[in-house]
Coordinates of C-alpha atoms and ligand atoms in Angstrom, one line a residue:
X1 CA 0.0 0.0 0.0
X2 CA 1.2 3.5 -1.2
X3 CA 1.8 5.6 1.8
X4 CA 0.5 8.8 0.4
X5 CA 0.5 11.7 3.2
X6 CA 3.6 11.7 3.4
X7 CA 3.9 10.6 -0.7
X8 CA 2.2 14.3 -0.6
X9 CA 4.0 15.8 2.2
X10 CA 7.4 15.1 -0.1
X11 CA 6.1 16.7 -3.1
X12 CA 4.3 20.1 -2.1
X13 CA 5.2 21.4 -5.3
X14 CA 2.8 20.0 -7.8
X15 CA 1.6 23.3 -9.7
X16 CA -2.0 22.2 -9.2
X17 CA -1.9 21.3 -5.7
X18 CA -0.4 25.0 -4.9
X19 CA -3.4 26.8 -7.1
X20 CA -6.1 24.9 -5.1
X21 CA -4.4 26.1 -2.3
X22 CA -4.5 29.7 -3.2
X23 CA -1.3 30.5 -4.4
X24 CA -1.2 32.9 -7.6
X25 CA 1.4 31.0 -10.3
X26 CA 2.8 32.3 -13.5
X27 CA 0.3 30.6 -15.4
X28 CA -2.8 28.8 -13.8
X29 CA -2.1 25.0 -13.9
X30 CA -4.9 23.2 -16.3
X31 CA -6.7 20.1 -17.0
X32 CA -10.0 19.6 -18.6
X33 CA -13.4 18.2 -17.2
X34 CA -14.1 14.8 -19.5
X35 CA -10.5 15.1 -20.7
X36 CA -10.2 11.4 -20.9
X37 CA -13.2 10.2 -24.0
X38 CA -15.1 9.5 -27.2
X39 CA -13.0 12.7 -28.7
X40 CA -9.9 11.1 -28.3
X41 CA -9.3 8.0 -30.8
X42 CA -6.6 6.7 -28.6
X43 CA -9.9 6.5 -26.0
X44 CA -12.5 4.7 -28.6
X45 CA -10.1 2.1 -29.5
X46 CA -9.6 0.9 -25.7
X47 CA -13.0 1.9 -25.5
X48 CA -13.8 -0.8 -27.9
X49 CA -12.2 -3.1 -26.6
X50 CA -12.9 -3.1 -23.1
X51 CA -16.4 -4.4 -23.6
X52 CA -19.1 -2.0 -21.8
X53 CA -18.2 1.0 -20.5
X54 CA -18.7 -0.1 -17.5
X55 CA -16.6 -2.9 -18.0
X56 CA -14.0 -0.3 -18.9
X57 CA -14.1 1.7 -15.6
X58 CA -13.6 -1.9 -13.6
X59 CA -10.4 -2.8 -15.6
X60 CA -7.5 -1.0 -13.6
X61 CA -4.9 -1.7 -16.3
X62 CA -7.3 -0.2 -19.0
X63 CA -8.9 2.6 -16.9
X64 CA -5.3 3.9 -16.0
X65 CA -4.7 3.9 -19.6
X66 CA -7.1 6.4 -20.3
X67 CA -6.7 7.8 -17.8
X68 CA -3.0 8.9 -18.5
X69 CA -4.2 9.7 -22.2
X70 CA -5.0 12.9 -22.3
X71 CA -1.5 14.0 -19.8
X72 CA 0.7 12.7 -22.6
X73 CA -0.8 14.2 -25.6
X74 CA -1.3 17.5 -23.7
X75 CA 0.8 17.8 -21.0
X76 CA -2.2 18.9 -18.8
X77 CA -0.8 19.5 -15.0
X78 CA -3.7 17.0 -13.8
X79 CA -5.1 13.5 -14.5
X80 CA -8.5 13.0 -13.8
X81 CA -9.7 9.1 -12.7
X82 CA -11.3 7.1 -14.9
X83 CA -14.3 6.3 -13.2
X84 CA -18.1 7.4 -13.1
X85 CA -20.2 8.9 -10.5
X86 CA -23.1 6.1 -11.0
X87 CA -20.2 3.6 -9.7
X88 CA -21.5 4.4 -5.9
X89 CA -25.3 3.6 -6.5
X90 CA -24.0 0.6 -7.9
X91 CA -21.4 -0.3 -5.1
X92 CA -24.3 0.4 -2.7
X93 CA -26.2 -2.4 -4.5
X94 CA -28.4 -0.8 -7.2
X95 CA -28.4 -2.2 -10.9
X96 CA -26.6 -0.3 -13.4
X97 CA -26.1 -0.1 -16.7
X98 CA -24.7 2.0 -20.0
X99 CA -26.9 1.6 -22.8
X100 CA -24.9 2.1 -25.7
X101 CA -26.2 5.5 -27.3
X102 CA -28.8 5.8 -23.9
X103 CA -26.4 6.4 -21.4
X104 CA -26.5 5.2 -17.9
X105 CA -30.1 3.2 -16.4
X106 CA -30.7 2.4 -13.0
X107 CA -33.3 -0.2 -11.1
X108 CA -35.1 3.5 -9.6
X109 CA -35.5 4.1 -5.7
X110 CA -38.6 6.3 -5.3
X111 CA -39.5 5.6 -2.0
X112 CA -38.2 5.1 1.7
X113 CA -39.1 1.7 1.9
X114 CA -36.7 0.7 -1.1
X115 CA -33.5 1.8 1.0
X116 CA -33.4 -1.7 2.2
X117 CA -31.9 -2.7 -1.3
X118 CA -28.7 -0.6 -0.9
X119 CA -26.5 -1.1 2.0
X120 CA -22.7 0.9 3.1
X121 CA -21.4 -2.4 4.2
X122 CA -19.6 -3.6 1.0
X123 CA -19.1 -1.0 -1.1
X124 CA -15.1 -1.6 -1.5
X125 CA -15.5 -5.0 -2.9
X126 CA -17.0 -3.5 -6.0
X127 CA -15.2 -0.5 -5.8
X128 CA -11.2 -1.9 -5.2
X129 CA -10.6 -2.2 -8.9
X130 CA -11.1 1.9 -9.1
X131 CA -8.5 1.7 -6.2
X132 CA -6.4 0.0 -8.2
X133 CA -6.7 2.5 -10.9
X134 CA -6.2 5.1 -8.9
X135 CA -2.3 3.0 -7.5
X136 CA -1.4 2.3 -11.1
X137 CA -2.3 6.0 -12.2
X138 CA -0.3 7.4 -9.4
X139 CA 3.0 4.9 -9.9
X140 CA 3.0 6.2 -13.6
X141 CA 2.5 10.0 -13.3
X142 CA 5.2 12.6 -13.6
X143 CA 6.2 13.6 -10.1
X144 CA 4.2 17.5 -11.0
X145 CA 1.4 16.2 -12.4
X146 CA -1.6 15.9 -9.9
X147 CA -4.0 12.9 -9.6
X148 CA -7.6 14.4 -9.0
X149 CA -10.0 11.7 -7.1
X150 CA -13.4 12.4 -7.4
X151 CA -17.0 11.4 -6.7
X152 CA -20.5 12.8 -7.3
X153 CA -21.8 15.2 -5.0
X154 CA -24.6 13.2 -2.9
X155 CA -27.7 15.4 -4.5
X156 CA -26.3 14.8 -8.4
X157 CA -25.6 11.3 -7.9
X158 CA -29.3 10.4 -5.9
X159 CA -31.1 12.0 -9.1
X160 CA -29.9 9.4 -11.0
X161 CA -31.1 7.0 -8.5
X162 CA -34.6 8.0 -8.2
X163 CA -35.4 9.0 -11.7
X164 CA -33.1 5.6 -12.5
X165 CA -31.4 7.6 -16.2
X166 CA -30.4 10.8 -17.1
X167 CA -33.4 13.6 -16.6
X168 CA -33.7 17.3 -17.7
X169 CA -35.5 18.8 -15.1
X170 CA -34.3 16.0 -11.9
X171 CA -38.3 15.7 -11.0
X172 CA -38.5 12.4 -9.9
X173 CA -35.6 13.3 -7.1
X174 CA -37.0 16.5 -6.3
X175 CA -41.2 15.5 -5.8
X176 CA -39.4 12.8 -3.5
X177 CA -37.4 15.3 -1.4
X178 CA -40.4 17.8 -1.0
X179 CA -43.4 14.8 -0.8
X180 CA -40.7 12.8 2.2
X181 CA -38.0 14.8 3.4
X182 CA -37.4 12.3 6.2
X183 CA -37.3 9.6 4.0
X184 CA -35.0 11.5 1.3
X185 CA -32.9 12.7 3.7
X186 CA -32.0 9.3 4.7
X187 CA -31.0 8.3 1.4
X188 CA -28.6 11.7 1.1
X189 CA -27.0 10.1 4.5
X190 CA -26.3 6.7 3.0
X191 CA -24.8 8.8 -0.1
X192 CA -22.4 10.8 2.5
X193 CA -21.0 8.4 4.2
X194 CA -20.5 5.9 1.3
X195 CA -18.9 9.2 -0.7
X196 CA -16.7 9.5 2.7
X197 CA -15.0 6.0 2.5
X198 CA -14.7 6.2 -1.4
X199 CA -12.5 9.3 -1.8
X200 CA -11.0 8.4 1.5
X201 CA -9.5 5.1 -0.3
X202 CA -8.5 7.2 -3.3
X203 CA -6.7 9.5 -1.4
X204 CA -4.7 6.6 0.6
X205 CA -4.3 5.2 -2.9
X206 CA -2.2 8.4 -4.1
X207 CA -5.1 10.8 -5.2
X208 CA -3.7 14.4 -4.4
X209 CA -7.0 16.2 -4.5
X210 CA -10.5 15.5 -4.9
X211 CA -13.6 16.6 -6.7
X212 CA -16.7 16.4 -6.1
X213 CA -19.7 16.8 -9.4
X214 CA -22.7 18.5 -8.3
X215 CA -23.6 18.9 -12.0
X216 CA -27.6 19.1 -11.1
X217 CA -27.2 21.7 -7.9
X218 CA -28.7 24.3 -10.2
X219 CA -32.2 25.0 -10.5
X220 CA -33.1 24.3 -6.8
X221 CA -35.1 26.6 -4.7
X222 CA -33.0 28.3 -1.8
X223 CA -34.6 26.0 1.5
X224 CA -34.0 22.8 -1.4
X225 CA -30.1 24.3 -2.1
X226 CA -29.2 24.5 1.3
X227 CA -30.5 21.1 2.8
X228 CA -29.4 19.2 -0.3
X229 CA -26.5 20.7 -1.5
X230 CA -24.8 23.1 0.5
X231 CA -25.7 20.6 4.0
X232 CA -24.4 17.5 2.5
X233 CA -21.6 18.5 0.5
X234 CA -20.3 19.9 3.7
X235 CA -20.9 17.2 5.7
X236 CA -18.3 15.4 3.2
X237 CA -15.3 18.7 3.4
X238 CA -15.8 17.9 7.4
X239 CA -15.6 14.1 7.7
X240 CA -12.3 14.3 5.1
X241 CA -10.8 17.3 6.9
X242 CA -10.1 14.8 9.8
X243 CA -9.3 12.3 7.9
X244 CA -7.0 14.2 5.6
X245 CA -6.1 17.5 7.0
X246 CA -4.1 18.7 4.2
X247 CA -6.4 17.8 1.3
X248 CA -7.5 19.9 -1.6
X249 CA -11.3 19.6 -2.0
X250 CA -12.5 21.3 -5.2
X251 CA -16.8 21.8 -5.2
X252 CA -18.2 22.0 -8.6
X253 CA -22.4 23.3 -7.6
X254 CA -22.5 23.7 -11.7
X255 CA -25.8 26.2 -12.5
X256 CA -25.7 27.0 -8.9
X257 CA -25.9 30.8 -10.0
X258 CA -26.5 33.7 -6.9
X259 CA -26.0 30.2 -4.6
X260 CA -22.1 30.0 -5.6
X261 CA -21.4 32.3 -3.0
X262 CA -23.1 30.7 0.0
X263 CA -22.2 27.7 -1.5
X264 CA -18.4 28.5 -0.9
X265 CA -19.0 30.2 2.2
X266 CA -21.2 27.6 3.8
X267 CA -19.1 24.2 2.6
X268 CA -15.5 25.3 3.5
X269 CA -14.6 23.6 -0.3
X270 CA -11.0 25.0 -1.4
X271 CA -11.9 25.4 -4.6
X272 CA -15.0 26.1 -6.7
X273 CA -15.9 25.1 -9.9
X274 CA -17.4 27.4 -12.0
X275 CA -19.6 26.8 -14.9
X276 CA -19.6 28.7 -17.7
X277 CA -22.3 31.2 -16.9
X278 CA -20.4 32.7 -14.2
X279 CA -19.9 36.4 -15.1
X280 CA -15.4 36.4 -14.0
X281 CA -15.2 39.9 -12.2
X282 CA -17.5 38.8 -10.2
X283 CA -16.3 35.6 -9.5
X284 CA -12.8 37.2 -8.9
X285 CA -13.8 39.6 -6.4
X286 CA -16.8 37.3 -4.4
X287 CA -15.6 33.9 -4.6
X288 CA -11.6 33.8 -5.1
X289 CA -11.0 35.5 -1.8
X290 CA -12.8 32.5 -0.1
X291 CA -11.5 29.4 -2.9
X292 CA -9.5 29.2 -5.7
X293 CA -11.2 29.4 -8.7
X294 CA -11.5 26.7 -11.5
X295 CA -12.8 27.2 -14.8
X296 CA -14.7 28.0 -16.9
X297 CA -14.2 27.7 -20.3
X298 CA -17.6 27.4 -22.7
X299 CA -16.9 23.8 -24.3
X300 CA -17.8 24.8 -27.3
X301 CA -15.4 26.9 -27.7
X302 CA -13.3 24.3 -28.2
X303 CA -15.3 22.8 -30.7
X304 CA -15.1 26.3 -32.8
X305 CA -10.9 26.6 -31.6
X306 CA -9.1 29.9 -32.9
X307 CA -9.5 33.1 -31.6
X308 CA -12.8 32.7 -30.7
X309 CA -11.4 30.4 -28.1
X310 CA -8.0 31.6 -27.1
X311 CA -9.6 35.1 -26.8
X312 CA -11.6 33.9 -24.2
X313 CA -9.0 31.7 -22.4
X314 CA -7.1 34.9 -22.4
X315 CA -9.8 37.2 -20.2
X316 CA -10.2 34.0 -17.8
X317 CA -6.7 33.9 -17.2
X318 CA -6.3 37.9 -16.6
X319 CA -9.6 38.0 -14.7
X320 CA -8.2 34.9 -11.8
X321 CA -4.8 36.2 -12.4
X322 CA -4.2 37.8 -8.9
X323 CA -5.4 34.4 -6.9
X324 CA -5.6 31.0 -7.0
X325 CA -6.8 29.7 -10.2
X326 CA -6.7 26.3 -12.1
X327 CA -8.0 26.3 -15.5
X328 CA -10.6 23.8 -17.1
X329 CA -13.6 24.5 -18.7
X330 CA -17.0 25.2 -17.4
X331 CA -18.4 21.7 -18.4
X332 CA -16.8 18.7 -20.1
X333 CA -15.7 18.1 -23.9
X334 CA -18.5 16.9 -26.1
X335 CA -17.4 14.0 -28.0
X336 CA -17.2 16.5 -31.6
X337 CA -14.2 18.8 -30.0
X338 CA -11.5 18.0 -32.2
X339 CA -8.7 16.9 -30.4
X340 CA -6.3 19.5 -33.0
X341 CA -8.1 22.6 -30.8
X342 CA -7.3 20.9 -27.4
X343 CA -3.7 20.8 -28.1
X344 CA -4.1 24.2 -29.4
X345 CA -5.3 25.3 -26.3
X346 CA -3.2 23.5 -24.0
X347 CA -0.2 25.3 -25.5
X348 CA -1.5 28.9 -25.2
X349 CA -2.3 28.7 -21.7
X350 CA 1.4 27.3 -21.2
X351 CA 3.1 29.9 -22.9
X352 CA 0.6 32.8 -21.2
X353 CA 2.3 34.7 -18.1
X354 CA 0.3 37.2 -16.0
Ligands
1CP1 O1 -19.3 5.3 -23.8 C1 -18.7 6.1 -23.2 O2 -17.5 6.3 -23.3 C2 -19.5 6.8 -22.1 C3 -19.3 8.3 -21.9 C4 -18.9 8.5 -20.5 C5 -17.6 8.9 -20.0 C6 -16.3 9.1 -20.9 C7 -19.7 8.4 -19.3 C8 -21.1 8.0 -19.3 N1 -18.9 8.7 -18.2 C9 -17.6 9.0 -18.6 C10 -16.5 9.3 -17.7 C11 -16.6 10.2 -16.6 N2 -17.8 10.6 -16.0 C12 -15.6 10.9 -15.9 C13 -14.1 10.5 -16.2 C14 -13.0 11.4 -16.2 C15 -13.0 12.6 -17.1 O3 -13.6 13.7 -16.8 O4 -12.2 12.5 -18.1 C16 -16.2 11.7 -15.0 C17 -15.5 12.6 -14.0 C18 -17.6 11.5 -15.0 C19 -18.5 12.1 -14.1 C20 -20.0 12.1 -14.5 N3 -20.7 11.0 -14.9 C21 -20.9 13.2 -14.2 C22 -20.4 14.5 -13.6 C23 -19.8 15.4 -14.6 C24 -20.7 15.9 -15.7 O5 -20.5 15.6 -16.9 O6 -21.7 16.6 -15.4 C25 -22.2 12.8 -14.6 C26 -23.4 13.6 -14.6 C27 -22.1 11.4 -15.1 C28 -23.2 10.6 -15.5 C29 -23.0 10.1 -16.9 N4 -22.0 9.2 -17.2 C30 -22.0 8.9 -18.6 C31 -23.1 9.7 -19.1 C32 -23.5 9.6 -20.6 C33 -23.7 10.4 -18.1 C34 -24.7 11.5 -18.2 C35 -26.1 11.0 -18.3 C36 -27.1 12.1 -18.5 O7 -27.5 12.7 -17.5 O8 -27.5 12.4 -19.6

């Protein structure tokens, strides 16, 4: 077993590590949310043969693969774990499965009652292989490139298991929460404490930071914001703090709007994610004295690449330039972004010095 406090402790100098922690560097350090994916070709030929995707985020040896993809063809400053947030449901003991060209579906939970299906007990036996990822990742990265852990945010992660797929509007989840808040509440527990363990094994398998997706937080009303996402997410920064005192947790409440700033206030997260609507002046001056700030590129953009993109990257990187800042975009690559634009960008914000 990797030791990895002190694994940390003997490398404080990952650029990435010192930007969540506030520190304003030449250039902000970078990596991309979905970096790893069906844009890359290297991706869709493991991809293929890996069997389901699924499949694919089980297999250590082929999930570190991808993993490390997208660091050697872009020299990004992190690599982001090849995993999924629906692997917790289905460590807790709901089915799960990607469709090809559906996405993911889930056996749904709607109701109290059906809580006795999951259970905390056993998550690690399903989830050791991501553990093993997560070693093999960390024994083959450069000694300044970061290794970001992650899991979704309990809220993001139970819409999926009550509506049981993908949904626009999150209803199922949310008529549960305001029909049974008791019973709701209960299932957000299980979600914290099972979210707890898994990015406590990542970090003691060489993760150097964590993340957590809370890609539905927008959209809530404030009472609904506060008990679902601000309450549990910091439930989470608290249990890891005393586990992990020295550990960079990045939030990501994407669409969370005016909420951002409670958000950041109320959850003690060390750095925000912001999506792409976030006006930056704003974020510079309300946010970045509280967090460091990561984002928040439009991802299309990327799709487009030339100026229209690098012109942009540009006023990002002068607006966070004073403060901690990591750059990424404010949602991940769609599977059209043409790889060509990626590297195009990757070298500009290397070469850009505030
Ligand atoms: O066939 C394929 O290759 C499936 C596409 C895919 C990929 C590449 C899915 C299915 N998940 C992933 C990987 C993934 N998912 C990562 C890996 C690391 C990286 O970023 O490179 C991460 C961090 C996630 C997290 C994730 N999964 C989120 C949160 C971030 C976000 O995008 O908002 C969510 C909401 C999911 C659920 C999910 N997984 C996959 C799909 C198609 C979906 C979305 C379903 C929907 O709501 O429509």
């Amino acid at each position: 077993m990797i030791d990895a406090s002190s694994d940390r402790k003997a490398l404080p100098g990952k650029p990435l590590v010192r930007a969540a922690r506030g520190e304003a560097l030449e250039r902000p350090p970078f990596w991309f949310m979905r970096q790893a994916g069906r844009y890359l070709p290297e991706y869709r030929e493991v991809r293929a043969d890996a069997g389901s995707f699924l499949d694919l985020c089980y297999n250590p040896r082929l999930a570190a693969e991808v993993t490390l993809q997208p660091v050697r063809r872009f020299g990004t400053d992190g690599a982001i774990l090849f995993s999924d947030i629906l692997v917790i449901p289905h460590a807790l003991g709901q089915h799960l499965e990607f469709r090809e060209g559906e996405g993911p579906w889930l056996e749904p939970i709607t109701a109290e009652a059906e809580l006795a299906r999951l259970s905390c007990d056993r998550i690690h036996d399903r989830l050791s292989p991501v553990y093993e990822t997560v070693e093999r990742v960390r024994a083959a990265l450069p000694d300044d490139v970061a290794l970001i852990g992650f899991a979704g945010a309990p809220w993001t992660v139970a819409t999926y298991m009550v509506a049981g797929r993908g949904t626009p509007d999150q209803a199922p989840a949310r008529d549960w929460a305001y029909r049974d808040p008791a019973g709701f509440q209960r299932l957000i527990e299980m979600l914290v404490d099972a979210t707890v363990r898994y990015l406590d094994r990542q970090v003691r398998a060489g993760a150097d930071i964590v993340q957590l997706f809370d890609s539905w937080a927008g959209g809530l009303p404030e009472s609904a914001f506060e008990r679902w996402v601000i309450a549990p997410t910091r439930a989470i920064v608290e249990r890891l703090r005393k586990l992990w005192p020295d550990l960079p947790i990045i939030g990501f409440p994407r669409a969370a709007g005016a909420f951002y700033e409670p958000y950041v206030r109320a959850t003690g997260v060390d750095v925000v994610g912001l999506d792409t609507g976030v006006p930056l002046q704003w974020a510079a001056r309300t946010l970045q004295p509280m967090a460091a700030v990561q984002g928040n590129l439009d991802p299309r953009l990327p799709i487009v690449g030339g100026a229209a993109m690098l012109d942009e990257a540009r006023r990002i990187m002068e607006a966070f330039s004073s403060g901690g800042h990591i750059f990424n975009l404010g949602h991940g690559f769609v599977p059209q972004t043409p790889p060509e634009n990626v590297a195009q960008l990757a070298d500009f914000i290397r070469e850009w010095r505030r």
